[in-house]
Coordinates of C-alpha atoms in Angstrom, one line a residue:
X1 CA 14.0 -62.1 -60.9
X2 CA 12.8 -64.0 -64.1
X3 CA 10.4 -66.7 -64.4
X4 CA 12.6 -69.3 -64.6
X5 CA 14.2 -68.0 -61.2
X6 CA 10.2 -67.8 -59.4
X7 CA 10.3 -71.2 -60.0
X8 CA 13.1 -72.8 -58.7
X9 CA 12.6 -71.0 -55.8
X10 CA 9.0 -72.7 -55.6
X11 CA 10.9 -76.1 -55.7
X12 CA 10.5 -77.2 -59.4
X13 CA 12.1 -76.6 -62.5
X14 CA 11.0 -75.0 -65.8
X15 CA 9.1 -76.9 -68.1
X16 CA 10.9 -79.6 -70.3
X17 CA 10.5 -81.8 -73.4
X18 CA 9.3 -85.1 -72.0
X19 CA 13.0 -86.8 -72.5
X20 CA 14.2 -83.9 -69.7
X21 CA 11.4 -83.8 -67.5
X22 CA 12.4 -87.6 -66.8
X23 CA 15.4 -87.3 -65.5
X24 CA 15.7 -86.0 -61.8
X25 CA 16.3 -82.8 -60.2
X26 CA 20.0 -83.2 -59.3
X27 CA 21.3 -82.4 -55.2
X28 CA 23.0 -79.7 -56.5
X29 CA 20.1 -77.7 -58.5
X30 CA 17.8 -78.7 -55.4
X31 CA 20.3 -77.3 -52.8
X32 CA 20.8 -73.7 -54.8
X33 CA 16.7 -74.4 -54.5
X34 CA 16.6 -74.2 -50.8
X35 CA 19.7 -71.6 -50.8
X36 CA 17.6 -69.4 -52.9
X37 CA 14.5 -69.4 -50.7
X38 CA 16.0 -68.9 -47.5
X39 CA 17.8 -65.9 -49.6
X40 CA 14.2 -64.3 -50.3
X41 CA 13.1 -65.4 -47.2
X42 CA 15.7 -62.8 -45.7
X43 CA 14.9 -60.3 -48.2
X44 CA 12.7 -58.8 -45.6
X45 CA 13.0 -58.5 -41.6
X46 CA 11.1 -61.3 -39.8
X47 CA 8.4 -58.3 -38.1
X48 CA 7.9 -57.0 -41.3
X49 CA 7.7 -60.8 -43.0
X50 CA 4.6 -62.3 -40.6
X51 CA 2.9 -58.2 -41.1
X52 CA 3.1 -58.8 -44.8
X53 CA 1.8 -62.8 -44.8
X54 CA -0.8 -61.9 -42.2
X55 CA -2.3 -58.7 -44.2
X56 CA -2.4 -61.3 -47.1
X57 CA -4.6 -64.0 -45.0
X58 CA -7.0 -60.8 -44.6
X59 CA -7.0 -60.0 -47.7
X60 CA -7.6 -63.5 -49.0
X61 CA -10.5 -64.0 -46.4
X62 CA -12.2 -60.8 -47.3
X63 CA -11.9 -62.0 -50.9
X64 CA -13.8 -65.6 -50.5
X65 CA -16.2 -64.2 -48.2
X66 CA -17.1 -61.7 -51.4
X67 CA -16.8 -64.7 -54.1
X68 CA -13.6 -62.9 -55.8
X69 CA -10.6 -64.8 -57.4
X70 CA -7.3 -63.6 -55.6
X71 CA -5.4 -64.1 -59.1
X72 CA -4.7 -62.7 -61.1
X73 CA -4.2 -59.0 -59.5
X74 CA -7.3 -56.8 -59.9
X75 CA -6.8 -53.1 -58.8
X76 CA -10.8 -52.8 -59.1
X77 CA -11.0 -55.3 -56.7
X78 CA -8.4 -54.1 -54.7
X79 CA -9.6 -50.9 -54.3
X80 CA -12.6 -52.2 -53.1
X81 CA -11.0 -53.9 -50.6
X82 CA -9.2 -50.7 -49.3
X83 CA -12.8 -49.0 -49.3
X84 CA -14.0 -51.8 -47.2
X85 CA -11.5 -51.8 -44.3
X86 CA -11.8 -47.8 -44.2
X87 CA -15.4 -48.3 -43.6
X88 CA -14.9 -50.9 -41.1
X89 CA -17.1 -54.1 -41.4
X90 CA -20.7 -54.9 -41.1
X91 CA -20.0 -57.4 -38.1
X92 CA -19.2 -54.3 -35.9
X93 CA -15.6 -54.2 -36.2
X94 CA -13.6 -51.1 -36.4
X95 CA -12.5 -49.0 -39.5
X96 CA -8.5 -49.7 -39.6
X97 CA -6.5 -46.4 -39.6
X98 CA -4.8 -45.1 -43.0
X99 CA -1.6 -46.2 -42.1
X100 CA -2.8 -49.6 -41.1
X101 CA -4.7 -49.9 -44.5
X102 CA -1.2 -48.4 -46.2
X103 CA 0.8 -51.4 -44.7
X104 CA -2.3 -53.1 -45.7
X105 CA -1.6 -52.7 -49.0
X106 CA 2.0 -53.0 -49.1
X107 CA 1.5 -56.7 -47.9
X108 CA -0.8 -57.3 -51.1
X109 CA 1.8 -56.2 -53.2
X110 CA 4.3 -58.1 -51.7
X111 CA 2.1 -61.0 -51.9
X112 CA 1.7 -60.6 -55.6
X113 CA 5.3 -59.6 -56.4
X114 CA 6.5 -63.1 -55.0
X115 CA 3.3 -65.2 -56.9
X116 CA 5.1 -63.0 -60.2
X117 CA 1.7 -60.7 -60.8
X118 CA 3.0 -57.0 -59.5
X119 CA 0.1 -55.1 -58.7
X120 CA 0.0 -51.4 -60.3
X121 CA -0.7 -49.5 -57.1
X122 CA -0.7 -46.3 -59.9
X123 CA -4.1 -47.8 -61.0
X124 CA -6.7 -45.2 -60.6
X125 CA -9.0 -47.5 -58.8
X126 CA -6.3 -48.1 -56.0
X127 CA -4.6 -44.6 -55.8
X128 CA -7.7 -42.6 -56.1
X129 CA -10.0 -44.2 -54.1
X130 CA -6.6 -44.3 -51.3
X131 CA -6.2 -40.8 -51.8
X132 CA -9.9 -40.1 -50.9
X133 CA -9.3 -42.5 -47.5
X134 CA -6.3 -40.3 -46.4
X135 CA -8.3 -36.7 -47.4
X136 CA -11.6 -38.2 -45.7
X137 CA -10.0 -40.3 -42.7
X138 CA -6.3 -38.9 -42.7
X139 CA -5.1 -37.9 -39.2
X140 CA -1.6 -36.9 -36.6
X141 CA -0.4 -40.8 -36.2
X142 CA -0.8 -41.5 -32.6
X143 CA 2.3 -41.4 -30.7
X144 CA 3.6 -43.6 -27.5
X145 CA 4.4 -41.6 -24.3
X146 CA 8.8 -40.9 -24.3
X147 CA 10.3 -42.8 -21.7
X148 CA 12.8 -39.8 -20.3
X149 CA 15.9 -40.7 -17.8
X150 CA 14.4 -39.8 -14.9
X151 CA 11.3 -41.9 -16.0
X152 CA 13.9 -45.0 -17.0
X153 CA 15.4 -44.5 -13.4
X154 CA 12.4 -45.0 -11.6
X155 CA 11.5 -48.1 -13.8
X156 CA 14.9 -49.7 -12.9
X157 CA 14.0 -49.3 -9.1
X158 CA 10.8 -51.2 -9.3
X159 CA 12.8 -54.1 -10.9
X160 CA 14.5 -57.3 -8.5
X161 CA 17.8 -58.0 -8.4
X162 CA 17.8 -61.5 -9.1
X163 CA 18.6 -63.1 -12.7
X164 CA 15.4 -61.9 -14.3
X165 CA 15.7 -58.3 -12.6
X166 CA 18.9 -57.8 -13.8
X167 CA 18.4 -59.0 -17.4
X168 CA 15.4 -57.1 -17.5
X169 CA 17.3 -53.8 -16.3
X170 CA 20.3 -54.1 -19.2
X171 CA 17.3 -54.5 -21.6
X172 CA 15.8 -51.3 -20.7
X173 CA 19.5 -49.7 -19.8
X174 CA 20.7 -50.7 -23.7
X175 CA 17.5 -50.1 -25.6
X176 CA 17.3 -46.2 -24.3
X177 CA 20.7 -45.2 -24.3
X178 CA 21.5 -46.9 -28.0
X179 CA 18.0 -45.6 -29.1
X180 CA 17.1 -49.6 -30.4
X181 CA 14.1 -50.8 -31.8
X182 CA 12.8 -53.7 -29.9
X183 CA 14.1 -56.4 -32.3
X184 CA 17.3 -54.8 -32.4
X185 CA 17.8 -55.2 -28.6
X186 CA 16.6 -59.1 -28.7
X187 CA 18.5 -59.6 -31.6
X188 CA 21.9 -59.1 -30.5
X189 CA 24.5 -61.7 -30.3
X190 CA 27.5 -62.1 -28.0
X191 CA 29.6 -61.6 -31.5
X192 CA 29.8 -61.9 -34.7
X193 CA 28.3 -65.0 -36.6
X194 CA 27.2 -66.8 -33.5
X195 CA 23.7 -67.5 -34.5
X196 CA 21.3 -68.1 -37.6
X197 CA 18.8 -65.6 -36.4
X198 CA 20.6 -63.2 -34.6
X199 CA 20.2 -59.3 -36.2
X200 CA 23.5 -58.2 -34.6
X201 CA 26.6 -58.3 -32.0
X202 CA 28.4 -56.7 -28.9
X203 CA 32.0 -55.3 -28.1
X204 CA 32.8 -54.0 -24.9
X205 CA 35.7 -51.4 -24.7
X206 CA 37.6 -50.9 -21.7
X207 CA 39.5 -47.8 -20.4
X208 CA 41.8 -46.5 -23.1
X209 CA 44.5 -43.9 -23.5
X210 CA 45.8 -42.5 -26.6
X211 CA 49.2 -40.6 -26.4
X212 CA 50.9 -38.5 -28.8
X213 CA 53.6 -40.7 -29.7
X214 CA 56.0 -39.2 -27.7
X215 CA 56.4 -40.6 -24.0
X216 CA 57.5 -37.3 -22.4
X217 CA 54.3 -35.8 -23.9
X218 CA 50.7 -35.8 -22.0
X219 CA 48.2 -38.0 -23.0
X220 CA 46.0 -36.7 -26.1
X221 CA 42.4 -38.1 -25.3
X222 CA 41.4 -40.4 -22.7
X223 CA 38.3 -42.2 -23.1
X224 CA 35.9 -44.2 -20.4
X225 CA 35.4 -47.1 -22.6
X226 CA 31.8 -48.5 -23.3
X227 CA 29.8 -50.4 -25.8
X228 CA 30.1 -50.9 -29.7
X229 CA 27.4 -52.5 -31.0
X230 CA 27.1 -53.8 -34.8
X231 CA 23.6 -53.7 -36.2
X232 CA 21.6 -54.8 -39.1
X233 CA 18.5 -52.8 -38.8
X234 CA 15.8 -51.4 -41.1
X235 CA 18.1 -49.1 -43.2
X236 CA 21.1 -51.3 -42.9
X237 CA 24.2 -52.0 -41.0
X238 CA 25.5 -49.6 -38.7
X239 CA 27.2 -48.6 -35.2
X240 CA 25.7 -47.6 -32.6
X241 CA 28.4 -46.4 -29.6
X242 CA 27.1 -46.2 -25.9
X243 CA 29.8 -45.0 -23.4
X244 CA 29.3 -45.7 -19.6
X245 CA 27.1 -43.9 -17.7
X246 CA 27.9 -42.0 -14.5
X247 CA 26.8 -44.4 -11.9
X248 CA 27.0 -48.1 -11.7
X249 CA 23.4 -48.0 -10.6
X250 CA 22.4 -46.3 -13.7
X251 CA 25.6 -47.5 -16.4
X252 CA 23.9 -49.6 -19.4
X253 CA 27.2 -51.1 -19.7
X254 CA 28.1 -51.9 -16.3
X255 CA 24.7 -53.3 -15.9
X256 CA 25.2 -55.6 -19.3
X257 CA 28.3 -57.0 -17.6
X258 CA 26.7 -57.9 -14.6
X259 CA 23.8 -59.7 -16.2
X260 CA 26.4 -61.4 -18.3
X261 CA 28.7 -62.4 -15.6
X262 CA 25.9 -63.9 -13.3
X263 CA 23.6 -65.1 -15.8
X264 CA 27.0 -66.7 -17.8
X265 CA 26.4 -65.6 -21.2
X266 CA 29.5 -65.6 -22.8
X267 CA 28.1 -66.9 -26.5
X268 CA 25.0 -66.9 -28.7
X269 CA 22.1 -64.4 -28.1
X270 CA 22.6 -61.9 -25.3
X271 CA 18.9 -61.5 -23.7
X272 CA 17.3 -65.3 -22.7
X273 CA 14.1 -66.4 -21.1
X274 CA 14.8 -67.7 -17.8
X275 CA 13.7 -71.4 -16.6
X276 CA 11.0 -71.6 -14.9
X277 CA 12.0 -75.1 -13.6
X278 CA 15.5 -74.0 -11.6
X279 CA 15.5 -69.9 -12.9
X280 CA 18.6 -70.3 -14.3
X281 CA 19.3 -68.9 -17.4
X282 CA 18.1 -71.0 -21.0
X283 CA 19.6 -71.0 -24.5
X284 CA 16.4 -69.6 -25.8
X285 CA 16.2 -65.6 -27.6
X286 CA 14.0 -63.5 -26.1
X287 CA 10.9 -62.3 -29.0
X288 CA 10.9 -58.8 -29.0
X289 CA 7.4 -58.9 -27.4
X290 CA 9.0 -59.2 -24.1
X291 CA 10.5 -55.5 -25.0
X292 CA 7.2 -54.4 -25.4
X293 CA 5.8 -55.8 -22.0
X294 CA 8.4 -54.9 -20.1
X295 CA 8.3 -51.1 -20.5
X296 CA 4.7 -51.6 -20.4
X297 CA 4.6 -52.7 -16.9
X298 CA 7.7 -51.2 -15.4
X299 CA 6.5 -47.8 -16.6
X300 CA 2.9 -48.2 -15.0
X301 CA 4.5 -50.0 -11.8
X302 CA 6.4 -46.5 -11.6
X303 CA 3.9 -44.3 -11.6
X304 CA 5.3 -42.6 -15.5
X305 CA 2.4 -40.6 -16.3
X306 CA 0.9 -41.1 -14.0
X307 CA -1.0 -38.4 -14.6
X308 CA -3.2 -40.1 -17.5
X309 CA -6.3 -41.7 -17.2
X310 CA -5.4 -45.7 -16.4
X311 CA -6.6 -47.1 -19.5
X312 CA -4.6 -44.7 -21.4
X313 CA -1.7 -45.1 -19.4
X314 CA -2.2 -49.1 -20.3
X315 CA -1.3 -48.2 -24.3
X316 CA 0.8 -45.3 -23.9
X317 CA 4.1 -47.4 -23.9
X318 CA 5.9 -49.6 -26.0
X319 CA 9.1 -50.5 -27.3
X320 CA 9.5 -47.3 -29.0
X321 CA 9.4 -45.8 -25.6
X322 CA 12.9 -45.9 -25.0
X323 CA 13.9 -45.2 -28.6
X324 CA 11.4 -41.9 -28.2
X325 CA 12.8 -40.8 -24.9
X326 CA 16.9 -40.8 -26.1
X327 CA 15.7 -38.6 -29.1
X328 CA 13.7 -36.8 -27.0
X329 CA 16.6 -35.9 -24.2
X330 CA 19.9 -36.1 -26.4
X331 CA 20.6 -32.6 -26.0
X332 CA 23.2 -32.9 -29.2
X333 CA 23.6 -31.6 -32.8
X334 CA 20.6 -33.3 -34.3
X335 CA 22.5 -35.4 -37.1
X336 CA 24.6 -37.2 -34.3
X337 CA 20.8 -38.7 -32.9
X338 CA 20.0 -39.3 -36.7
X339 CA 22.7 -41.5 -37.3
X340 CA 23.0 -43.2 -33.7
X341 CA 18.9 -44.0 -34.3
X342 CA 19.5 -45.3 -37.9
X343 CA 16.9 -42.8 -39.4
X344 CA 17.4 -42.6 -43.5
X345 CA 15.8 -38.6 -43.0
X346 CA 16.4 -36.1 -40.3
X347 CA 12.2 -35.5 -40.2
X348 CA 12.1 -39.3 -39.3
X349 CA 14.2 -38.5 -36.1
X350 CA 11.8 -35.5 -35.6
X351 CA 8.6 -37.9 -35.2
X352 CA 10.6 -39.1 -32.3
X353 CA 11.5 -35.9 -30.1
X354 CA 8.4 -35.8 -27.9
X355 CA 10.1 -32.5 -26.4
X356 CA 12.4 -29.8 -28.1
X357 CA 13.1 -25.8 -28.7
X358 CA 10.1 -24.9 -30.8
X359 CA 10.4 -21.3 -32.3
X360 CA 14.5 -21.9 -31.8
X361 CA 14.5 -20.4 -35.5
X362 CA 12.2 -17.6 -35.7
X363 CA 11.9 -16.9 -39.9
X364 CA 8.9 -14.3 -39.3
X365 CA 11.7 -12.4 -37.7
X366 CA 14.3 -13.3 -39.9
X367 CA 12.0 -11.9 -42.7
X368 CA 11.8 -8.5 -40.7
X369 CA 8.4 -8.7 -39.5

């Protein structure tokens, strides 16, 4: 993006001889304006938006608490700041963790990318003293309990079946077996281009056969039907199939359909917050914070883990729960979980499998030892 562009998307206009700078900014120059910063607004997802503008407001506080000018970029100062959070702050607060301080500093350089400084990150005052951090404070990162299918079973029996119970048990149903990210289950859409801020969209597939052609002839494949659903996630676009389950009591599909049947979504987001006035179902999107709570306190009402020390068991769920537990028990060819998770690398989708066959490939004895 050149200059010129930086600053029509701040709302002005480049500066002009006095005869130019008269005349107006015309509707059409001030609408590709707005155009062009909702554009770079969407550059980035909405969670990792308010991360980024929120590690800046740190960042900026630390630096008028110290005196320091925030512009222009400083990898000196910058690296002093990275020292600072590792060492955690006089006032008693807590070091941050090295990936925290990585994000950290990804924000900063967003930050400064947008103002039209970039920050070298190469500088030795920033990549050295980080490097030191991770040697000196560098540890496993810490992971979120799975959330298995016998573990999701038992977390759909604790749930009512009235509107909110059955919404809630679809959530859980859909976000395990499609392997979602919670803003990917909050952000899906009835269809296609329904909404401003939706992230994605359903299709349901009923029973199909496909013959050979030839009517004498038996059918080729016959399939069950399920659910298609179109996703723009962190690595892009992509498909993600789930086929009905088989019970009704367990189906994600057949428990979508009944939550949209009683709760009469038929357009616009797919998961809303019920009224607390009549409990009928509003207009309004879930946040995927709900995501989050829920599997928090189905899984403790449970008993998942229960084996833990409570106030672990309080932060050993999340969101990424669910998508933990399909990697986990998918017993398929690895690169079919890759792709239905949206992982860019198979070692991403590795993170994620809380159990598999260690020592399946043995290369000591491959080697002939």
């Amino acid at each position: 993006m050149t200059e010129a562009d930086d600053v029509i998307i701040d709302g002005d206009l480049p500066d002009a001889p006095p005869a130019a700078a008269e005349r107006s900014v015309s509707p059409h120059l001030a609408a590709l304006g707005q155009k062009a910063k909702d554009y770079a607004r969407n550059a980035r997802a909405e969670n990792t938006r308010r991360a980024y503008e929120s590690d800046w407001r740190q960042f900026s506080s630390w630096l008028r608490r110290q005196g320091l000018p925030a512009e222009p970029p400083d990898p000196q100062i910058v690296g002093l700041y990275l020292a600072a959070c590792a060492d955690g702050k006089k006032g008693g607060a807590s070091a941050v963790s090295v990936a925290t301080l990585e994000r950290r500093l990804s924000g900063i350089c967003w930050r400064y990318r947008q103002l039209g400084e970039p920050l070298d990150t190469s500088d030795r005052h920033i990549s050295t003293v980080l490097a030191g951090i991770r040697r000196a404070h560098g540890r496993p990162p810490v992971q979120k309990e799975a959330i298995f299918a016998d573990d999701l079973r038992a977390m759909l029996a604790v749930l009512d079946n009235d509107l909110r119970g059955l919404r809630d048990k679809a959530m859980l149903a859909i976000g395990f077996a499609g392997g979602l990210r919670r803003s990917e289950i909050v952000g899906l859409d009835c269809g296609p281009d329904q909404t401003e801020d939706g992230s994605g969209w359903i299709e349901i597939f009923d029973r199909t056969t496909a013959t050979t052609g030839d009517e004498r002839a038996p059918s080729a494949a016959t399939s069950d039907g399920g659910l298609l659903l179109t996703i723009d996630g962190k690595t892009g676009w992509r498909e993600v199939e789930i086929g009905r389950g088989s019970s009704p009591a367990t189906c994600p599909v057949a428990m979508l359909e009944t939550w949209m049947r009683l709760g009469r979504i038929t357009h616009g987001p797919l998961f809303r917050a019920i009224t607390r006035k009549n409990g009928g179902v509003g207009a309004e999107r879930l946040t995927d914070k709900h995501v989050a709570r829920l599997v928090q306190r189905t899984a403790l009402a449970a008993g998942v883990r229960g084996n833990l020390p409570e106030g672990e068991r309080k932060l050993a769920f999340s969101g990424h729960s669910l998508r933990a537990g399909l990697a986990s028990s998918a017993q398929i060819e690895e690169a079919h979980v890759q792709r239905h998770l949206g992982h860019a690398s198979a070692e991403m989708t590795r993170r994620y499998q809380r159990k598999r066959d260690r020592f399946r490939v043995n290369l000591t004895k491959a080697a002939g030892l």
